[in-house]
């Protein structure tokens, strides 16, 4: 049984060592054998394990309003979550990852982490366990919440070819998501921002600037569009706008990248829509 192991690629901004802070989203009262009371309603980074239904997923956000978001590199699910003691039921409502309900039994372990034991159905019978994952709590969102389902619609590829306006909108939605990531980092004074949980058509982790991704770095980006050609059109919006912006002079990369993203969004918003190519309306046979 395979599972995507989330490996973070990040970089430093100014300062000392990074400590990944915890996102406490709200007031779900759970009493676990931790030194401090743990809250289930928060963002969980999926670290390791065998997990049948959530394979390849990277983030699970359980909100205090009983909604959840489950993210993979190229997908997002959302719905309602229900907790009864140590049993958690994810009721699927929308998305493209699994389109099914998920049943967990949770077990606290060291360092404020949780084990999520997955079951085939709501009987939670031990003999029907399908896998286990380990998850860790993440940072505290203030003005930006990049994991919200509404911020991740761009991950879900369309079933049919999109119009030039829709391709432009999808590209802007992606940039607004990345903007929220860097706003989150600035708000929390982070020194390393994990980046392996989203596609990166624009590479922003360099100390001396940013660059567009090479062709062999675009598989995840291409998977978010109807076709590679339509993904290329989205890429062209970003690359064209990048030529017009001026990077902010600062020692803080997050502040620099946040300013860069805000300029890109403004430039692309003002652009005329790129005309589609004939190939962009055809789905690749190997997709």
PDB file of C-alpha atoms in Angstrom:
ATOM      1  CA  UNK A   1       0.000   0.000   0.000  1.00  0.00           C
ATOM      2  CA  UNK A   2       1.706   3.189  -1.123  1.00  0.00           C
ATOM      3  CA  UNK A   3       1.509   6.695   0.186  1.00  0.00           C
ATOM      4  CA  UNK A   4       2.953  10.010  -0.886  1.00  0.00           C
ATOM      5  CA  UNK A   5       5.598  11.065   1.616  1.00  0.00           C
ATOM      6  CA  UNK A   6       5.503  14.832   1.904  1.00  0.00           C
ATOM      7  CA  UNK A   7       9.032  16.182   1.691  1.00  0.00           C
ATOM      8  CA  UNK A   8       9.349  19.889   2.174  1.00  0.00           C
ATOM      9  CA  UNK A   9      11.581  22.058   0.099  1.00  0.00           C
ATOM     10  CA  UNK A  10      11.956  25.463   1.665  1.00  0.00           C
ATOM     11  CA  UNK A  11      14.403  28.254   2.222  1.00  0.00           C
ATOM     12  CA  UNK A  12      15.388  30.788   4.817  1.00  0.00           C
ATOM     13  CA  UNK A  13      14.464  34.408   5.114  1.00  0.00           C
ATOM     14  CA  UNK A  14      16.421  36.646   7.505  1.00  0.00           C
ATOM     15  CA  UNK A  15      16.966  35.369  11.030  1.00  0.00           C
ATOM     16  CA  UNK A  16      17.734  32.125  12.843  1.00  0.00           C
ATOM     17  CA  UNK A  17      16.285  28.654  12.628  1.00  0.00           C
ATOM     18  CA  UNK A  18      12.684  28.174  11.561  1.00  0.00           C
ATOM     19  CA  UNK A  19      10.139  26.652  13.849  1.00  0.00           C
ATOM     20  CA  UNK A  20       6.903  25.628  12.105  1.00  0.00           C
ATOM     21  CA  UNK A  21       4.187  27.169  14.289  1.00  0.00           C
ATOM     22  CA  UNK A  22       0.718  25.716  14.752  1.00  0.00           C
ATOM     23  CA  UNK A  23      -2.416  27.000  13.000  1.00  0.00           C
ATOM     24  CA  UNK A  24      -5.112  27.071  15.668  1.00  0.00           C
ATOM     25  CA  UNK A  25      -8.234  27.751  13.691  1.00  0.00           C
ATOM     26  CA  UNK A  26     -10.815  27.757  16.435  1.00  0.00           C
ATOM     27  CA  UNK A  27     -12.330  26.290  19.542  1.00  0.00           C
ATOM     28  CA  UNK A  28     -12.813  22.554  19.182  1.00  0.00           C
ATOM     29  CA  UNK A  29     -12.390  21.216  22.729  1.00  0.00           C
ATOM     30  CA  UNK A  30     -10.515  17.910  22.877  1.00  0.00           C
ATOM     31  CA  UNK A  31      -8.714  16.627  25.928  1.00  0.00           C
ATOM     32  CA  UNK A  32      -5.745  14.427  24.967  1.00  0.00           C
ATOM     33  CA  UNK A  33      -2.738  13.302  27.011  1.00  0.00           C
ATOM     34  CA  UNK A  34      -0.572  16.214  25.796  1.00  0.00           C
ATOM     35  CA  UNK A  35       1.195  18.706  28.018  1.00  0.00           C
ATOM     36  CA  UNK A  36      -1.278  21.240  26.652  1.00  0.00           C
ATOM     37  CA  UNK A  37      -4.802  20.656  25.403  1.00  0.00           C
ATOM     38  CA  UNK A  38      -4.736  19.795  21.733  1.00  0.00           C
ATOM     39  CA  UNK A  39      -7.335  21.046  19.272  1.00  0.00           C
ATOM     40  CA  UNK A  40      -8.467  18.890  16.400  1.00  0.00           C
ATOM     41  CA  UNK A  41      -9.922  21.862  14.508  1.00  0.00           C
ATOM     42  CA  UNK A  42      -6.761  23.100  12.817  1.00  0.00           C
ATOM     43  CA  UNK A  43      -4.447  22.432   9.891  1.00  0.00           C
ATOM     44  CA  UNK A  44      -2.670  19.066   9.823  1.00  0.00           C
ATOM     45  CA  UNK A  45       0.369  18.369   7.665  1.00  0.00           C
ATOM     46  CA  UNK A  46       0.273  14.751   6.455  1.00  0.00           C
ATOM     47  CA  UNK A  47       3.752  13.394   7.071  1.00  0.00           C
ATOM     48  CA  UNK A  48       3.857   9.653   6.577  1.00  0.00           C
ATOM     49  CA  UNK A  49       1.906   6.443   6.611  1.00  0.00           C
ATOM     50  CA  UNK A  50      -0.203   4.122   4.484  1.00  0.00           C
ATOM     51  CA  UNK A  51      -3.546   5.733   3.821  1.00  0.00           C
ATOM     52  CA  UNK A  52      -5.850   4.195   1.243  1.00  0.00           C
ATOM     53  CA  UNK A  53      -8.333   7.005   0.560  1.00  0.00           C
ATOM     54  CA  UNK A  54      -6.096  10.027   1.114  1.00  0.00           C
ATOM     55  CA  UNK A  55      -3.096   8.718  -0.796  1.00  0.00           C
ATOM     56  CA  UNK A  56      -0.927  11.519  -2.223  1.00  0.00           C
ATOM     57  CA  UNK A  57      -2.586  14.125   0.011  1.00  0.00           C
ATOM     58  CA  UNK A  58      -0.465  16.700   1.790  1.00  0.00           C
ATOM     59  CA  UNK A  59      -2.732  18.847   3.981  1.00  0.00           C
ATOM     60  CA  UNK A  60      -5.928  18.235   5.974  1.00  0.00           C
ATOM     61  CA  UNK A  61      -7.664  21.265   7.444  1.00  0.00           C
ATOM     62  CA  UNK A  62     -10.425  20.644   9.976  1.00  0.00           C
ATOM     63  CA  UNK A  63     -12.304  23.888  10.601  1.00  0.00           C
ATOM     64  CA  UNK A  64     -14.227  24.869  13.719  1.00  0.00           C
ATOM     65  CA  UNK A  65     -17.404  25.335  11.637  1.00  0.00           C
ATOM     66  CA  UNK A  66     -17.334  21.558  10.938  1.00  0.00           C
ATOM     67  CA  UNK A  67     -16.076  21.940   7.364  1.00  0.00           C
ATOM     68  CA  UNK A  68     -12.853  20.378   6.081  1.00  0.00           C
ATOM     69  CA  UNK A  69     -10.428  20.734   3.182  1.00  0.00           C
ATOM     70  CA  UNK A  70      -8.192  17.891   1.975  1.00  0.00           C
ATOM     71  CA  UNK A  71      -5.416  18.883  -0.451  1.00  0.00           C
ATOM     72  CA  UNK A  72      -3.108  17.052  -2.836  1.00  0.00           C
ATOM     73  CA  UNK A  73      -0.667  18.593  -5.314  1.00  0.00           C
ATOM     74  CA  UNK A  74      -3.308  18.650  -8.030  1.00  0.00           C
ATOM     75  CA  UNK A  75      -6.580  18.260  -6.187  1.00  0.00           C
ATOM     76  CA  UNK A  76      -8.864  19.409  -3.397  1.00  0.00           C
ATOM     77  CA  UNK A  77     -11.824  17.883  -1.558  1.00  0.00           C
ATOM     78  CA  UNK A  78     -14.172  19.542   0.889  1.00  0.00           C
ATOM     79  CA  UNK A  79     -17.166  18.671   3.014  1.00  0.00           C
ATOM     80  CA  UNK A  80     -18.301  18.312   6.614  1.00  0.00           C
ATOM     81  CA  UNK A  81     -16.484  16.566   9.453  1.00  0.00           C
ATOM     82  CA  UNK A  82     -18.086  14.986  12.489  1.00  0.00           C
ATOM     83  CA  UNK A  83     -16.335  13.866  15.655  1.00  0.00           C
ATOM     84  CA  UNK A  84     -17.605  11.419  18.251  1.00  0.00           C
ATOM     85  CA  UNK A  85     -15.005  10.815  20.941  1.00  0.00           C
ATOM     86  CA  UNK A  86     -11.979   9.583  18.983  1.00  0.00           C
ATOM     87  CA  UNK A  87     -13.891   8.794  15.802  1.00  0.00           C
ATOM     88  CA  UNK A  88     -13.867  11.287  12.940  1.00  0.00           C
ATOM     89  CA  UNK A  89     -16.060  11.068   9.850  1.00  0.00           C
ATOM     90  CA  UNK A  90     -15.292  13.187   6.758  1.00  0.00           C
ATOM     91  CA  UNK A  91     -18.486  13.627   4.736  1.00  0.00           C
ATOM     92  CA  UNK A  92     -17.461  14.450   1.159  1.00  0.00           C
ATOM     93  CA  UNK A  93     -19.332  17.277  -0.600  1.00  0.00           C
ATOM     94  CA  UNK A  94     -17.151  18.550  -3.459  1.00  0.00           C
ATOM     95  CA  UNK A  95     -13.752  18.094  -5.095  1.00  0.00           C
ATOM     96  CA  UNK A  96     -11.747  15.792  -7.341  1.00  0.00           C
ATOM     97  CA  UNK A  97      -9.471  13.638  -5.158  1.00  0.00           C
ATOM     98  CA  UNK A  98     -11.637  10.782  -3.892  1.00  0.00           C
ATOM     99  CA  UNK A  99     -15.315  11.817  -3.954  1.00  0.00           C
ATOM    100  CA  UNK A 100     -16.111   9.540  -1.043  1.00  0.00           C
ATOM    101  CA  UNK A 101     -16.547   9.615   2.733  1.00  0.00           C
ATOM    102  CA  UNK A 102     -13.558   8.844   4.978  1.00  0.00           C
ATOM    103  CA  UNK A 103     -13.615   7.293   8.462  1.00  0.00           C
ATOM    104  CA  UNK A 104     -10.847   7.767  11.056  1.00  0.00           C
ATOM    105  CA  UNK A 105     -10.008   6.841  14.594  1.00  0.00           C
ATOM    106  CA  UNK A 106      -7.497   9.297  16.069  1.00  0.00           C
ATOM    107  CA  UNK A 107      -4.684   8.533  18.481  1.00  0.00           C
ATOM    108  CA  UNK A 108      -2.426  11.165  20.106  1.00  0.00           C
ATOM    109  CA  UNK A 109       1.314  10.551  19.904  1.00  0.00           C
ATOM    110  CA  UNK A 110       4.388  12.571  20.867  1.00  0.00           C
ATOM    111  CA  UNK A 111       5.164  16.164  19.812  1.00  0.00           C
ATOM    112  CA  UNK A 112       1.481  17.106  19.513  1.00  0.00           C
ATOM    113  CA  UNK A 113       1.144  14.777  16.531  1.00  0.00           C
ATOM    114  CA  UNK A 114      -1.823  12.544  15.806  1.00  0.00           C
ATOM    115  CA  UNK A 115      -2.177   9.175  14.168  1.00  0.00           C
ATOM    116  CA  UNK A 116      -5.241   8.911  11.940  1.00  0.00           C
ATOM    117  CA  UNK A 117      -6.284   5.261  11.595  1.00  0.00           C
ATOM    118  CA  UNK A 118      -8.530   4.851   8.570  1.00  0.00           C
ATOM    119  CA  UNK A 119     -11.459   2.400   8.375  1.00  0.00           C
ATOM    120  CA  UNK A 120     -13.558   1.080   5.517  1.00  0.00           C
ATOM    121  CA  UNK A 121     -16.871   2.209   7.008  1.00  0.00           C
ATOM    122  CA  UNK A 122     -18.530   3.735  10.063  1.00  0.00           C
ATOM    123  CA  UNK A 123     -18.445   0.451  12.007  1.00  0.00           C
ATOM    124  CA  UNK A 124     -14.799   1.250  12.902  1.00  0.00           C
ATOM    125  CA  UNK A 125     -14.147  -2.480  13.239  1.00  0.00           C
ATOM    126  CA  UNK A 126     -10.454  -3.187  13.829  1.00  0.00           C
ATOM    127  CA  UNK A 127     -10.382  -5.919  11.205  1.00  0.00           C
ATOM    128  CA  UNK A 128     -11.456  -3.382   8.584  1.00  0.00           C
ATOM    129  CA  UNK A 129      -8.593  -0.932   9.126  1.00  0.00           C
ATOM    130  CA  UNK A 130      -7.188   0.185   5.760  1.00  0.00           C
ATOM    131  CA  UNK A 131      -4.228   2.319   6.784  1.00  0.00           C
ATOM    132  CA  UNK A 132      -2.643   4.831   9.112  1.00  0.00           C
ATOM    133  CA  UNK A 133      -1.098   8.260   8.691  1.00  0.00           C
ATOM    134  CA  UNK A 134       0.830  10.561  10.983  1.00  0.00           C
ATOM    135  CA  UNK A 135      -0.028  14.256  10.970  1.00  0.00           C
ATOM    136  CA  UNK A 136       1.480  17.307  12.639  1.00  0.00           C
ATOM    137  CA  UNK A 137      -0.181  20.637  13.489  1.00  0.00           C
ATOM    138  CA  UNK A 138       0.905  23.651  11.409  1.00  0.00           C
ATOM    139  CA  UNK A 139       1.116  27.506  11.877  1.00  0.00           C
ATOM    140  CA  UNK A 140      -1.481  30.129  12.821  1.00  0.00           C
ATOM    141  CA  UNK A 141      -3.332  31.975  10.074  1.00  0.00           C
ATOM    142  CA  UNK A 142      -4.177  35.631  10.627  1.00  0.00           C
ATOM    143  CA  UNK A 143      -5.032  37.625   7.504  1.00  0.00           C
ATOM    144  CA  UNK A 144      -4.521  34.808   4.968  1.00  0.00           C
ATOM    145  CA  UNK A 145      -5.696  31.183   4.843  1.00  0.00           C
ATOM    146  CA  UNK A 146      -4.102  29.491   1.811  1.00  0.00           C
ATOM    147  CA  UNK A 147      -5.602  26.091   2.694  1.00  0.00           C
ATOM    148  CA  UNK A 148      -9.241  27.190   2.435  1.00  0.00           C
ATOM    149  CA  UNK A 149     -11.129  25.219  -0.236  1.00  0.00           C
ATOM    150  CA  UNK A 150     -12.117  28.464  -1.971  1.00  0.00           C
ATOM    151  CA  UNK A 151      -8.419  29.291  -2.395  1.00  0.00           C
ATOM    152  CA  UNK A 152      -7.681  25.963  -4.088  1.00  0.00           C
ATOM    153  CA  UNK A 153     -10.222  25.680  -6.907  1.00  0.00           C
ATOM    154  CA  UNK A 154      -7.409  26.070  -9.436  1.00  0.00           C
ATOM    155  CA  UNK A 155      -6.115  22.602  -8.417  1.00  0.00           C
ATOM    156  CA  UNK A 156      -9.197  20.891  -9.880  1.00  0.00           C
ATOM    157  CA  UNK A 157      -8.730  20.437 -13.663  1.00  0.00           C
ATOM    158  CA  UNK A 158     -11.749  21.103 -15.903  1.00  0.00           C
ATOM    159  CA  UNK A 159     -13.567  18.327 -17.772  1.00  0.00           C
ATOM    160  CA  UNK A 160     -13.533  20.267 -21.039  1.00  0.00           C
ATOM    161  CA  UNK A 161     -11.411  22.884 -22.761  1.00  0.00           C
ATOM    162  CA  UNK A 162     -11.565  26.284 -21.104  1.00  0.00           C
ATOM    163  CA  UNK A 163     -12.041  29.677 -22.723  1.00  0.00           C
ATOM    164  CA  UNK A 164      -9.169  32.175 -22.708  1.00  0.00           C
ATOM    165  CA  UNK A 165     -11.004  34.048 -19.936  1.00  0.00           C
ATOM    166  CA  UNK A 166     -11.245  30.893 -17.817  1.00  0.00           C
ATOM    167  CA  UNK A 167      -7.535  30.081 -18.326  1.00  0.00           C
ATOM    168  CA  UNK A 168      -6.631  33.582 -17.218  1.00  0.00           C
ATOM    169  CA  UNK A 169      -8.924  33.254 -14.188  1.00  0.00           C
ATOM    170  CA  UNK A 170      -7.393  29.895 -13.207  1.00  0.00           C
ATOM    171  CA  UNK A 171      -3.902  31.392 -13.447  1.00  0.00           C
ATOM    172  CA  UNK A 172      -4.900  34.354 -11.278  1.00  0.00           C
ATOM    173  CA  UNK A 173      -6.505  32.016  -8.727  1.00  0.00           C
ATOM    174  CA  UNK A 174      -3.213  30.144  -8.459  1.00  0.00           C
ATOM    175  CA  UNK A 175      -1.236  33.350  -7.938  1.00  0.00           C
ATOM    176  CA  UNK A 176      -3.727  34.532  -5.311  1.00  0.00           C
ATOM    177  CA  UNK A 177      -3.219  31.230  -3.505  1.00  0.00           C
ATOM    178  CA  UNK A 178       0.577  31.650  -3.528  1.00  0.00           C
ATOM    179  CA  UNK A 179       0.120  35.258  -2.397  1.00  0.00           C
ATOM    180  CA  UNK A 180      -1.858  33.925   0.579  1.00  0.00           C
ATOM    181  CA  UNK A 181       0.986  31.489   1.342  1.00  0.00           C
ATOM    182  CA  UNK A 182       3.536  34.286   1.500  1.00  0.00           C
ATOM    183  CA  UNK A 183       1.178  36.546   3.447  1.00  0.00           C
ATOM    184  CA  UNK A 184       0.845  33.691   5.924  1.00  0.00           C
ATOM    185  CA  UNK A 185       4.643  33.467   6.142  1.00  0.00           C
ATOM    186  CA  UNK A 186       5.011  37.228   6.673  1.00  0.00           C
ATOM    187  CA  UNK A 187       2.225  37.306   9.275  1.00  0.00           C
ATOM    188  CA  UNK A 188       3.876  34.515  11.251  1.00  0.00           C
ATOM    189  CA  UNK A 189       7.455  35.716  10.740  1.00  0.00           C
ATOM    190  CA  UNK A 190       8.414  32.319   9.301  1.00  0.00           C
ATOM    191  CA  UNK A 191      11.947  31.696   8.117  1.00  0.00           C
ATOM    192  CA  UNK A 192      11.249  28.649   5.931  1.00  0.00           C
ATOM    193  CA  UNK A 193       8.145  28.177   3.818  1.00  0.00           C
ATOM    194  CA  UNK A 194       7.378  24.603   2.649  1.00  0.00           C
ATOM    195  CA  UNK A 195       6.759  24.626  -1.089  1.00  0.00           C
ATOM    196  CA  UNK A 196       6.442  20.974  -2.144  1.00  0.00           C
ATOM    197  CA  UNK A 197       2.675  20.927  -1.577  1.00  0.00           C
ATOM    198  CA  UNK A 198       1.774  23.068  -4.614  1.00  0.00           C
ATOM    199  CA  UNK A 199       2.944  23.401  -8.258  1.00  0.00           C
ATOM    200  CA  UNK A 200       5.582  26.051  -8.947  1.00  0.00           C
ATOM    201  CA  UNK A 201       5.541  27.424 -12.498  1.00  0.00           C
ATOM    202  CA  UNK A 202       7.414  30.365 -11.009  1.00  0.00           C
ATOM    203  CA  UNK A 203      10.389  29.476  -8.805  1.00  0.00           C
ATOM    204  CA  UNK A 204      10.692  31.972  -5.939  1.00  0.00           C
ATOM    205  CA  UNK A 205      12.999  30.310  -3.418  1.00  0.00           C
ATOM    206  CA  UNK A 206      16.284  31.769  -4.715  1.00  0.00           C
ATOM    207  CA  UNK A 207      18.154  34.324  -2.646  1.00  0.00           C
ATOM    208  CA  UNK A 208      19.049  36.486  -5.634  1.00  0.00           C
ATOM    209  CA  UNK A 209      15.774  36.511  -7.569  1.00  0.00           C
ATOM    210  CA  UNK A 210      13.001  34.448  -9.131  1.00  0.00           C
ATOM    211  CA  UNK A 211      12.697  32.529 -12.394  1.00  0.00           C
ATOM    212  CA  UNK A 212      10.140  30.649 -14.437  1.00  0.00           C
ATOM    213  CA  UNK A 213      10.165  26.853 -14.142  1.00  0.00           C
ATOM    214  CA  UNK A 214      11.769  24.698 -16.815  1.00  0.00           C
ATOM    215  CA  UNK A 215       9.718  22.280 -18.908  1.00  0.00           C
ATOM    216  CA  UNK A 216      10.703  19.292 -16.763  1.00  0.00           C
ATOM    217  CA  UNK A 217       9.424  21.098 -13.647  1.00  0.00           C
ATOM    218  CA  UNK A 218       5.880  21.654 -14.916  1.00  0.00           C
ATOM    219  CA  UNK A 219       4.124  18.280 -14.630  1.00  0.00           C
ATOM    220  CA  UNK A 220       2.101  19.283 -11.551  1.00  0.00           C
ATOM    221  CA  UNK A 221       1.210  22.644 -13.094  1.00  0.00           C
ATOM    222  CA  UNK A 222       0.105  21.011 -16.355  1.00  0.00           C
ATOM    223  CA  UNK A 223      -2.127  18.590 -14.419  1.00  0.00           C
ATOM    224  CA  UNK A 224      -4.243  21.500 -13.152  1.00  0.00           C
ATOM    225  CA  UNK A 225      -5.435  22.385 -16.667  1.00  0.00           C
ATOM    226  CA  UNK A 226      -7.447  20.646 -19.380  1.00  0.00           C
ATOM    227  CA  UNK A 227      -4.388  20.187 -21.576  1.00  0.00           C
ATOM    228  CA  UNK A 228      -0.684  20.929 -21.599  1.00  0.00           C
ATOM    229  CA  UNK A 229      -1.306  23.617 -24.194  1.00  0.00           C
ATOM    230  CA  UNK A 230      -3.810  25.379 -21.948  1.00  0.00           C
ATOM    231  CA  UNK A 231      -1.361  25.071 -19.041  1.00  0.00           C
ATOM    232  CA  UNK A 232       1.246  26.689 -21.292  1.00  0.00           C
ATOM    233  CA  UNK A 233      -1.095  29.619 -21.870  1.00  0.00           C
ATOM    234  CA  UNK A 234      -1.376  30.060 -18.103  1.00  0.00           C
ATOM    235  CA  UNK A 235       2.410  29.866 -17.871  1.00  0.00           C
ATOM    236  CA  UNK A 236       2.719  32.552 -20.572  1.00  0.00           C
ATOM    237  CA  UNK A 237       0.570  34.958 -18.562  1.00  0.00           C
ATOM    238  CA  UNK A 238       2.988  34.659 -15.652  1.00  0.00           C
ATOM    239  CA  UNK A 239       6.181  34.789 -17.736  1.00  0.00           C
ATOM    240  CA  UNK A 240       4.955  37.815 -19.700  1.00  0.00           C
ATOM    241  CA  UNK A 241       4.037  39.682 -16.534  1.00  0.00           C
ATOM    242  CA  UNK A 242       7.315  38.736 -14.826  1.00  0.00           C
ATOM    243  CA  UNK A 243       9.249  40.686 -17.472  1.00  0.00           C
ATOM    244  CA  UNK A 244       7.457  43.879 -16.416  1.00  0.00           C
ATOM    245  CA  UNK A 245       7.809  43.766 -12.649  1.00  0.00           C
ATOM    246  CA  UNK A 246      10.612  45.085 -10.460  1.00  0.00           C
ATOM    247  CA  UNK A 247      11.706  42.997  -7.507  1.00  0.00           C
ATOM    248  CA  UNK A 248      11.587  44.746  -4.172  1.00  0.00           C
ATOM    249  CA  UNK A 249      14.982  45.303  -2.553  1.00  0.00           C
ATOM    250  CA  UNK A 250      14.854  43.645   0.864  1.00  0.00           C
ATOM    251  CA  UNK A 251      16.680  40.978   2.838  1.00  0.00           C
ATOM    252  CA  UNK A 252      13.382  39.219   3.570  1.00  0.00           C
ATOM    253  CA  UNK A 253      12.553  36.856   0.687  1.00  0.00           C
ATOM    254  CA  UNK A 254       8.948  36.416   1.815  1.00  0.00           C
ATOM    255  CA  UNK A 255       8.355  40.160   1.748  1.00  0.00           C
ATOM    256  CA  UNK A 256      10.063  40.355  -1.659  1.00  0.00           C
ATOM    257  CA  UNK A 257       8.015  37.461  -3.082  1.00  0.00           C
ATOM    258  CA  UNK A 258       4.758  38.799  -1.661  1.00  0.00           C
ATOM    259  CA  UNK A 259       5.386  42.130  -3.397  1.00  0.00           C
ATOM    260  CA  UNK A 260       6.337  40.284  -6.611  1.00  0.00           C
ATOM    261  CA  UNK A 261       3.100  38.280  -6.558  1.00  0.00           C
ATOM    262  CA  UNK A 262       1.009  41.382  -5.999  1.00  0.00           C
ATOM    263  CA  UNK A 263       2.655  43.002  -9.027  1.00  0.00           C
ATOM    264  CA  UNK A 264       2.096  39.865 -11.127  1.00  0.00           C
ATOM    265  CA  UNK A 265      -1.585  39.735 -10.202  1.00  0.00           C
ATOM    266  CA  UNK A 266      -2.047  43.404 -11.135  1.00  0.00           C
ATOM    267  CA  UNK A 267      -0.201  42.977 -14.452  1.00  0.00           C
ATOM    268  CA  UNK A 268      -2.118  39.846 -15.501  1.00  0.00           C
ATOM    269  CA  UNK A 269      -5.470  41.317 -14.453  1.00  0.00           C
ATOM    270  CA  UNK A 270      -4.815  44.211 -16.849  1.00  0.00           C
ATOM    271  CA  UNK A 271      -3.686  41.941 -19.727  1.00  0.00           C
ATOM    272  CA  UNK A 272      -5.784  41.074 -22.730  1.00  0.00           C
ATOM    273  CA  UNK A 273      -6.745  37.413 -22.927  1.00  0.00           C
ATOM    274  CA  UNK A 274      -4.354  35.233 -24.902  1.00  0.00           C
ATOM    275  CA  UNK A 275      -5.946  33.657 -27.984  1.00  0.00           C
ATOM    276  CA  UNK A 276      -6.197  29.858 -27.758  1.00  0.00           C
ATOM    277  CA  UNK A 277      -4.203  27.600 -30.074  1.00  0.00           C
ATOM    278  CA  UNK A 278      -5.946  24.857 -32.006  1.00  0.00           C
ATOM    279  CA  UNK A 279      -4.084  22.244 -29.961  1.00  0.00           C
ATOM    280  CA  UNK A 280      -5.177  23.726 -26.633  1.00  0.00           C
ATOM    281  CA  UNK A 281      -8.747  22.492 -27.124  1.00  0.00           C
ATOM    282  CA  UNK A 282      -7.670  18.861 -27.523  1.00  0.00           C
ATOM    283  CA  UNK A 283      -7.042  16.577 -24.564  1.00  0.00           C
ATOM    284  CA  UNK A 284      -3.811  14.576 -24.646  1.00  0.00           C
ATOM    285  CA  UNK A 285      -4.494  10.883 -25.093  1.00  0.00           C
ATOM    286  CA  UNK A 286      -2.071   9.894 -22.340  1.00  0.00           C
ATOM    287  CA  UNK A 287      -3.786  12.083 -19.701  1.00  0.00           C
TER     288      UNK A 287
END
